[in-house]
XYZ file of C-alpha atoms in Angstrom:
498
model
C 0.000 0.000 0.000
C 1.554 3.291 -1.079
C -0.088 6.305 0.550
C 0.914 9.883 1.022
C -0.420 11.977 3.848
C 0.523 14.967 5.919
C -0.941 14.699 9.420
C -0.523 17.202 12.201
C -0.706 15.716 15.697
C -2.838 17.733 18.011
C -4.761 19.492 15.249
C -8.413 19.945 15.988
C -11.325 21.893 14.668
C -10.447 25.084 16.494
C -11.097 28.388 14.814
C -8.468 30.141 12.759
C -7.123 33.256 14.423
C -8.199 36.656 13.122
C -5.910 39.526 12.218
C -5.380 40.339 15.871
C -4.099 36.841 16.521
C -6.988 35.932 18.843
C -8.488 32.519 18.194
C -10.182 29.935 20.328
C -7.863 27.033 19.574
C -10.074 24.599 21.470
C -9.583 21.564 19.265
C -9.912 17.994 20.341
C -6.324 17.276 19.346
C -7.189 14.086 17.539
C -4.367 13.172 15.172
C -3.168 9.981 13.627
C 0.135 8.436 14.574
C 2.394 7.066 11.895
C 1.991 3.407 11.151
C 4.828 0.976 11.087
C 4.675 0.162 7.407
C 7.849 1.077 5.601
C 5.898 1.662 2.384
C 3.952 4.623 3.764
C 5.452 8.068 3.361
C 4.113 10.328 6.077
C 5.307 13.717 7.187
C 4.081 14.274 10.726
C 4.652 17.393 12.762
C 4.962 16.558 16.431
C 3.389 19.411 18.331
C 2.882 19.928 22.013
C -0.679 18.681 21.540
C -3.992 19.705 22.974
C -5.036 22.807 21.055
C -6.477 23.075 17.609
C -5.311 24.950 14.575
C -6.752 28.239 15.804
C -5.392 30.850 18.113
C -2.336 31.574 15.990
C -2.200 34.863 14.158
C 0.635 36.880 12.737
C 3.773 36.426 14.814
C 4.565 40.126 14.727
C 1.074 40.900 16.009
C 1.699 38.563 18.921
C 4.640 40.645 19.982
C 7.397 38.567 18.384
C 9.853 39.381 15.639
C 12.057 37.451 13.254
C 14.704 36.887 15.920
C 12.189 35.177 18.204
C 11.182 32.552 15.664
C 12.452 29.159 16.642
C 13.701 26.487 14.322
C 12.341 22.988 13.951
C 14.519 19.882 13.748
C 13.835 17.236 11.123
C 14.165 13.637 12.265
C 13.883 10.628 9.954
C 12.107 7.529 11.210
C 11.457 4.006 10.036
C 9.575 1.175 11.725
C 9.790 -2.577 11.391
C 7.007 -4.333 9.500
C 5.363 -5.400 12.761
C 5.753 -1.909 14.238
C 7.552 -3.139 17.374
C 10.803 -1.208 16.909
C 11.332 2.191 15.307
C 14.606 3.906 14.455
C 14.936 7.702 14.629
C 17.857 9.296 12.815
C 18.791 12.954 12.539
C 20.258 12.797 9.023
C 20.850 10.491 6.075
C 24.236 11.743 4.891
C 27.371 11.434 7.009
C 30.345 13.525 6.032
C 33.852 12.163 5.601
C 36.272 14.842 6.805
C 39.284 12.769 5.615
C 40.654 12.509 9.171
C 37.353 11.284 10.631
C 33.742 10.553 9.709
C 30.680 12.064 11.349
C 29.281 9.719 14.028
C 25.983 7.963 13.359
C 23.731 8.666 16.323
C 20.020 8.318 16.935
C 17.376 6.577 19.014
C 15.574 3.218 18.829
C 12.040 3.047 20.247
C 11.053 -0.481 21.284
C 8.003 -2.304 22.586
C 9.231 -4.031 25.782
C 6.185 -6.320 25.792
C 7.363 -7.745 22.467
C 11.103 -7.804 23.119
C 10.755 -9.341 26.590
C 14.050 -11.002 27.568
C 15.607 -10.675 24.131
C 18.001 -7.969 23.011
C 18.078 -5.250 20.383
C 21.278 -4.839 18.372
C 22.462 -2.220 15.948
C 24.925 -2.531 13.068
C 26.495 -0.307 10.462
C 27.863 -2.081 7.416
C 29.289 -1.144 4.064
C 28.443 -3.480 1.212
C 30.191 -3.749 -2.126
C 28.126 -5.323 -4.900
C 30.235 -6.412 -7.837
C 27.620 -8.333 -9.834
C 23.997 -7.985 -10.849
C 21.455 -8.942 -8.211
C 19.518 -11.176 -10.599
C 22.640 -13.351 -11.014
C 22.591 -14.409 -7.346
C 21.844 -18.146 -7.428
C 22.331 -21.146 -5.150
C 23.300 -18.953 -2.223
C 26.179 -17.380 -4.150
C 25.898 -13.608 -4.089
C 28.043 -11.056 -5.838
C 28.082 -8.931 -2.715
C 30.591 -8.475 0.080
C 29.424 -7.103 3.424
C 32.022 -5.278 5.464
C 30.897 -4.801 9.054
C 32.161 -1.513 10.364
C 30.509 -1.159 13.769
C 27.957 -2.889 15.994
C 26.651 -2.584 19.528
C 23.904 -3.756 21.854
C 21.236 -1.083 22.146
C 18.801 -2.808 24.540
C 19.186 -3.665 27.359
C 21.467 -0.634 27.477
C 25.094 -1.312 28.246
C 27.091 0.834 30.652
C 27.264 4.074 28.723
C 30.257 6.273 29.343
C 29.513 8.547 26.401
C 27.133 11.465 26.997
C 24.060 11.681 24.792
C 23.829 14.240 22.036
C 21.349 17.089 22.246
C 19.093 15.444 19.662
C 19.099 12.146 21.562
C 18.137 13.932 24.766
C 15.230 15.681 23.056
C 14.003 12.488 21.401
C 14.147 10.460 24.601
C 12.323 13.225 26.449
C 9.582 13.197 23.817
C 9.331 9.431 23.215
C 9.645 8.278 26.808
C 11.602 5.578 28.670
C 11.239 2.990 25.893
C 13.568 4.994 23.648
C 17.242 4.042 23.780
C 20.183 5.875 22.177
C 22.804 4.413 19.851
C 26.108 5.804 18.642
C 28.389 4.399 15.938
C 31.799 5.612 14.871
C 32.765 4.722 11.313
C 36.521 4.354 10.818
C 38.221 6.675 8.323
C 39.380 5.548 4.887
C 36.100 3.747 4.232
C 34.710 3.550 0.690
C 32.494 6.371 -0.506
C 28.862 5.762 -1.455
C 29.249 5.223 -5.197
C 27.237 3.130 -7.641
C 27.831 2.204 -11.269
C 25.050 3.014 -13.701
C 23.529 -0.209 -15.064
C 22.842 -0.881 -18.693
C 19.327 -0.121 -19.980
C 17.037 -2.999 -19.074
C 19.034 -4.224 -16.082
C 16.948 -4.809 -12.964
C 17.806 -5.057 -9.284
C 20.453 -3.244 -7.338
C 23.377 -1.870 -9.266
C 27.053 -2.504 -8.661
C 28.752 -0.207 -6.205
C 29.253 0.631 -2.540
C 26.379 1.435 -0.191
C 25.966 1.854 3.557
C 23.235 0.460 5.749
C 22.165 1.010 9.339
C 20.367 -1.993 10.788
C 18.520 -2.568 14.066
C 16.996 -5.945 14.946
C 15.700 -8.097 17.787
C 17.629 -11.264 18.633
C 19.439 -13.315 21.225
C 22.964 -12.721 19.922
C 24.677 -10.249 17.628
C 25.377 -13.078 15.151
C 21.675 -13.953 14.785
C 20.160 -13.572 11.338
C 17.593 -10.763 11.496
C 13.977 -11.422 10.534
C 12.264 -8.919 8.292
C 9.299 -8.573 10.631
C 11.345 -7.304 13.605
C 14.254 -5.548 11.944
C 14.786 -2.119 10.435
C 17.175 -1.375 7.582
C 18.008 2.192 6.621
C 20.197 3.134 3.694
C 22.557 5.967 4.556
C 25.286 7.662 2.572
C 28.877 8.572 3.244
C 29.644 11.805 1.443
C 32.619 14.095 1.070
C 32.445 17.799 0.304
C 34.842 20.023 -1.568
C 37.855 21.221 0.444
C 38.069 24.860 1.440
C 41.316 25.281 -0.513
C 41.517 24.456 -4.199
C 44.642 23.210 -5.921
C 46.750 25.015 -8.460
C 45.220 26.042 -11.758
C 45.720 23.138 -14.199
C 47.750 23.924 -17.307
C 49.802 21.951 -19.799
C 52.024 22.540 -22.821
C 52.758 19.859 -25.409
C 54.403 19.878 -28.815
C 54.577 17.517 -31.740
C 57.185 17.338 -34.463
C 57.118 15.362 -37.672
C 59.714 13.292 -39.445
C 62.109 15.241 -41.641
C 60.472 18.499 -40.523
C 62.214 20.752 -37.990
C 59.199 22.805 -36.929
C 56.458 21.736 -34.489
C 52.816 22.156 -33.602
C 52.575 23.681 -30.127
C 49.489 23.243 -27.904
C 48.789 25.096 -24.655
C 45.690 24.260 -22.598
C 44.512 25.430 -19.191
C 41.410 25.507 -16.989
C 40.138 28.596 -15.216
C 40.394 26.757 -11.850
C 41.073 23.343 -10.346
C 37.898 22.754 -8.303
C 34.439 22.707 -9.836
C 31.040 22.064 -8.296
C 28.405 19.814 -9.840
C 26.447 21.687 -12.507
C 29.151 24.318 -12.995
C 30.532 25.109 -16.439
C 34.174 24.287 -17.159
C 36.082 26.793 -19.281
C 38.995 25.331 -21.258
C 41.478 27.786 -22.751
C 43.196 26.390 -25.860
C 46.050 28.035 -27.762
C 47.482 26.406 -30.898
C 50.626 27.597 -32.695
C 51.110 25.717 -35.956
C 54.723 26.100 -37.105
C 54.671 22.913 -39.162
C 53.536 22.264 -42.696
C 50.529 20.238 -41.495
C 46.984 21.560 -41.067
C 45.057 21.140 -37.818
C 41.670 20.034 -39.130
C 39.660 20.108 -35.912
C 39.912 20.596 -32.147
C 37.979 18.234 -29.862
C 37.538 18.852 -26.129
C 35.859 16.412 -23.738
C 35.487 15.645 -20.024
C 36.301 12.045 -19.116
C 35.386 10.218 -15.931
C 37.686 7.471 -14.646
C 36.312 4.959 -12.120
C 38.917 2.568 -10.688
C 37.562 -0.561 -8.968
C 39.945 -1.362 -6.111
C 38.199 -3.888 -3.864
C 38.045 -7.067 -5.944
C 39.733 -6.227 -9.232
C 41.807 -3.586 -10.933
C 39.255 -2.719 -13.595
C 38.851 0.838 -14.791
C 35.772 2.344 -16.399
C 36.257 5.342 -18.705
C 33.305 7.463 -19.755
C 32.994 10.703 -21.708
C 30.502 12.850 -19.771
C 30.721 16.067 -21.829
C 32.257 16.945 -25.176
C 32.454 19.693 -27.760
C 34.526 20.511 -30.818
C 35.461 23.381 -33.084
C 33.120 24.381 -35.867
C 33.467 22.966 -39.342
C 35.962 24.951 -41.338
C 37.757 26.249 -38.238
C 41.181 24.903 -39.161
C 44.673 26.040 -38.213
C 46.733 26.308 -41.369
C 50.551 26.174 -41.389
C 52.060 29.336 -39.945
C 48.853 30.395 -38.140
C 47.805 30.458 -34.483
C 44.430 30.040 -32.799
C 43.184 30.921 -29.317
C 39.746 29.736 -28.249
C 37.757 29.076 -25.064
C 35.606 25.934 -24.952
C 32.854 25.509 -22.332
C 31.591 22.156 -21.094
C 29.172 21.136 -18.348
C 29.237 17.469 -17.259
C 25.733 16.437 -16.173
C 24.083 13.100 -15.480
C 21.016 14.227 -17.444
C 23.056 13.986 -20.643
C 24.501 10.552 -19.808
C 21.521 8.478 -18.662
C 22.242 5.534 -20.963
C 25.968 5.057 -20.387
C 26.754 1.773 -18.666
C 29.468 1.825 -15.998
C 29.174 5.525 -15.221
C 30.001 6.230 -11.559
C 27.226 8.010 -9.654
C 26.774 9.348 -6.149
C 24.390 7.477 -3.868
C 21.409 5.471 -5.089
C 20.398 5.252 -8.735
C 16.644 5.205 -8.149
C 16.496 8.656 -6.586
C 16.110 11.753 -8.674
C 18.780 13.636 -6.699
C 21.538 11.344 -7.967
C 24.384 13.007 -9.848
C 27.760 12.139 -11.297
C 30.073 10.725 -8.653
C 32.266 13.233 -6.863
C 36.025 13.047 -7.133
C 37.722 10.839 -4.551
C 40.228 12.646 -2.349
C 43.220 10.483 -1.402
C 45.486 11.707 1.383
C 47.252 8.414 2.077
C 48.136 6.337 -1.016
C 48.595 3.289 1.214
C 44.821 3.317 1.883
C 43.967 3.360 -1.808
C 42.740 -0.236 -1.980
C 40.283 0.253 0.896
C 38.466 3.125 -0.811
C 36.383 0.872 -3.051
C 35.710 2.871 -6.196
C 38.070 5.744 -6.944
C 36.678 8.469 -9.175
C 38.619 11.223 -10.907
C 38.079 13.500 -13.886
C 40.205 14.870 -16.718
C 39.686 17.315 -19.563
C 41.092 15.961 -22.815
C 42.104 18.304 -25.642
C 42.787 16.653 -28.988
C 44.087 18.223 -32.197
C 43.115 16.251 -35.302
C 46.051 16.580 -37.670
C 45.948 13.613 -39.996
C 46.145 9.861 -40.258
C 48.480 7.899 -37.946
C 50.720 7.214 -40.934
C 51.410 10.938 -41.167
C 52.206 11.366 -37.495
C 48.874 11.049 -35.684
C 47.088 13.543 -33.428
C 48.223 15.755 -30.560
C 46.595 15.152 -27.152
C 46.773 16.942 -23.789
C 44.967 16.080 -20.530
C 44.135 18.309 -17.570
C 43.007 16.726 -14.262
C 40.499 18.568 -12.087
C 38.249 17.988 -9.075
C 34.448 17.764 -9.264
C 32.592 17.824 -5.923
C 29.657 19.278 -4.029
C 30.293 22.506 -2.100
C 30.290 22.222 1.642
C 26.794 23.292 2.733
C 26.206 25.988 5.269
C 24.524 25.188 8.543
C 21.301 23.351 7.746
C 18.358 25.688 7.641
C 15.468 24.109 9.493
C 11.910 25.249 8.855
C 11.150 28.355 10.943
C 7.959 27.986 12.888
C 5.667 30.958 12.489
C 7.153 31.980 9.138
C 6.239 28.708 7.458
C 4.863 25.857 9.445
C 6.346 22.363 9.186
C 3.009 21.214 7.896
C 3.190 23.671 5.028
C 6.810 22.899 4.174
C 6.206 19.153 4.099
C 2.787 19.216 2.460
C 4.061 21.238 -0.488
C 6.252 18.487 -2.000
C 3.603 15.904 -1.202
C 0.936 17.893 -3.026
C 3.119 18.003 -6.103
C 3.034 14.200 -6.275
C -0.689 13.649 -5.881
C -3.979 15.297 -6.630
C -4.953 15.710 -2.998
C -3.687 15.281 0.514
C -5.390 14.662 3.810
C -5.923 18.125 5.226
C -6.724 17.011 8.768
C -9.728 17.702 10.939
C -9.458 21.458 10.554
C -10.513 21.415 6.886
C -14.152 21.435 5.911
C -15.525 19.010 3.365
C -15.677 21.691 0.693
C -12.168 22.980 1.225
C -9.384 22.077 -1.128
C -5.915 21.232 0.098
C -4.717 24.628 -1.118
C -7.228 26.415 1.135
C -6.337 24.541 4.305
C -4.739 26.819 6.934
C -1.123 25.906 7.479
C -0.661 27.501 10.895
C -0.207 25.161 13.826
C -0.124 25.458 17.571
C 3.595 24.755 17.882
C 4.625 28.331 18.660
C 5.552 28.838 22.297
C 6.950 32.262 23.060
C 7.478 31.955 26.772
C 8.703 28.430 27.423
C 12.212 27.263 26.515
C 11.236 23.640 27.071
C 8.880 23.882 24.116
C 11.929 23.677 21.870
C 11.936 19.951 22.576
C 8.585 19.763 20.777
C 9.802 21.461 17.597
C 10.671 18.158 15.903
C 9.449 17.101 12.472
C 9.210 13.320 12.097
C 9.532 12.204 8.486
C 9.357 8.592 7.367
C 12.692 7.271 6.143
C 11.618 6.951 2.518
C 12.580 8.885 -0.561
C 9.694 10.049 -2.701
C 10.127 9.326 -6.381
C 8.946 11.964 -8.806
C 7.195 9.472 -11.059
C 4.158 8.002 -9.377
C 3.734 7.690 -5.650
C 6.251 4.926 -5.042
C 8.612 5.108 -2.104
C 11.826 3.321 -1.353
C 13.733 3.272 1.907
């Protein structure tokens, strides 16, 4: 069952506040809780409960200003199929800072009546798939699981590590049946990279992915059952460094037999570090002192993906290319200076098999894989799939019998910029319900507007204000948490995938 809804806990049929900000707000506070099915994509705003949607007017009219608006925290959640354990996680992507990786911390909510005298374990593993999933037969899988970290979550072990602020807030909200977990991923682990499958291939693609798993069992070695286990796909990402390298440039020459003069080629990039979606400017200067004619100039961006875990294979793919116009030749004794612009994008390379991509293929936010930064060459083999990019400039001179072509290559780095501090939805300016309902509405014709909407109201007319604004109580910050099911919404249809 694939459903999309946006429910607001504690929303009743209270009246909407007038321009003076005076409303009754006497709702019944009847709201649905999220079910345990992993195929349901809900976006639930956890409020302090009780009141209805009324009683909230303009924040400025209530005596507040922009500086008094608090921020909400988004928390991802996923439940087991039987709904007995639920994992809460603050983020999906964990950053590799080269020297260390962000810790993976969150909370597991359990049903003690179901667990009884058993235990709840947590694991983080990296898996490298080097063959198609549909080729797995007779128990032989083309997949290697590399366990990175594991611990017993319940009953809680002696914890010497203090809880994070998010864990404290979640445990305060969820109650005593919530238990924290904390995993440290060692450095020099493979990045989350997948290889684009050929058209028509089904199943999971080749590549490296990370998974957080929580399950009920007697021992850590027990095989988890689907009904009482939770699997969450997470990503290990790396952002562009603050300092870029030197501007790439190269000079090459070619001479011909029995001819003293040469063809000289100079090529350079405007910088060494580029962000995804950014245009690359290639400066090309050709000085033809020979008696040959340069017929054409071709410029392309090539991606190199080195497989280091189980083989030494290398995939080479052209992700962007351009060339000089017809008739734009460089005759003997002439020079040419020209700037070529290229923009490597996944949208232009959807059908190329073996192309390295970031993260999961089935999500629309996938892009070309970022460059792999290597600080210690000795750790090269443990990095899984190494990705790097080069700009190739080629002068077409003639047939190989007459001396061949002249080629120059310029390496560069392609990565995502390091994001600023995450901007959480600001309560009062735009409610969590509004911010989460907007993308959901774009995927379906309607959305459950809650008890506050009349039968004749459309989803667009439903008031988006909630009763989460507390101006005089610091403890209310613990209630400003947006729970979102751990599922990515696909743009085509209403399918979800964890």
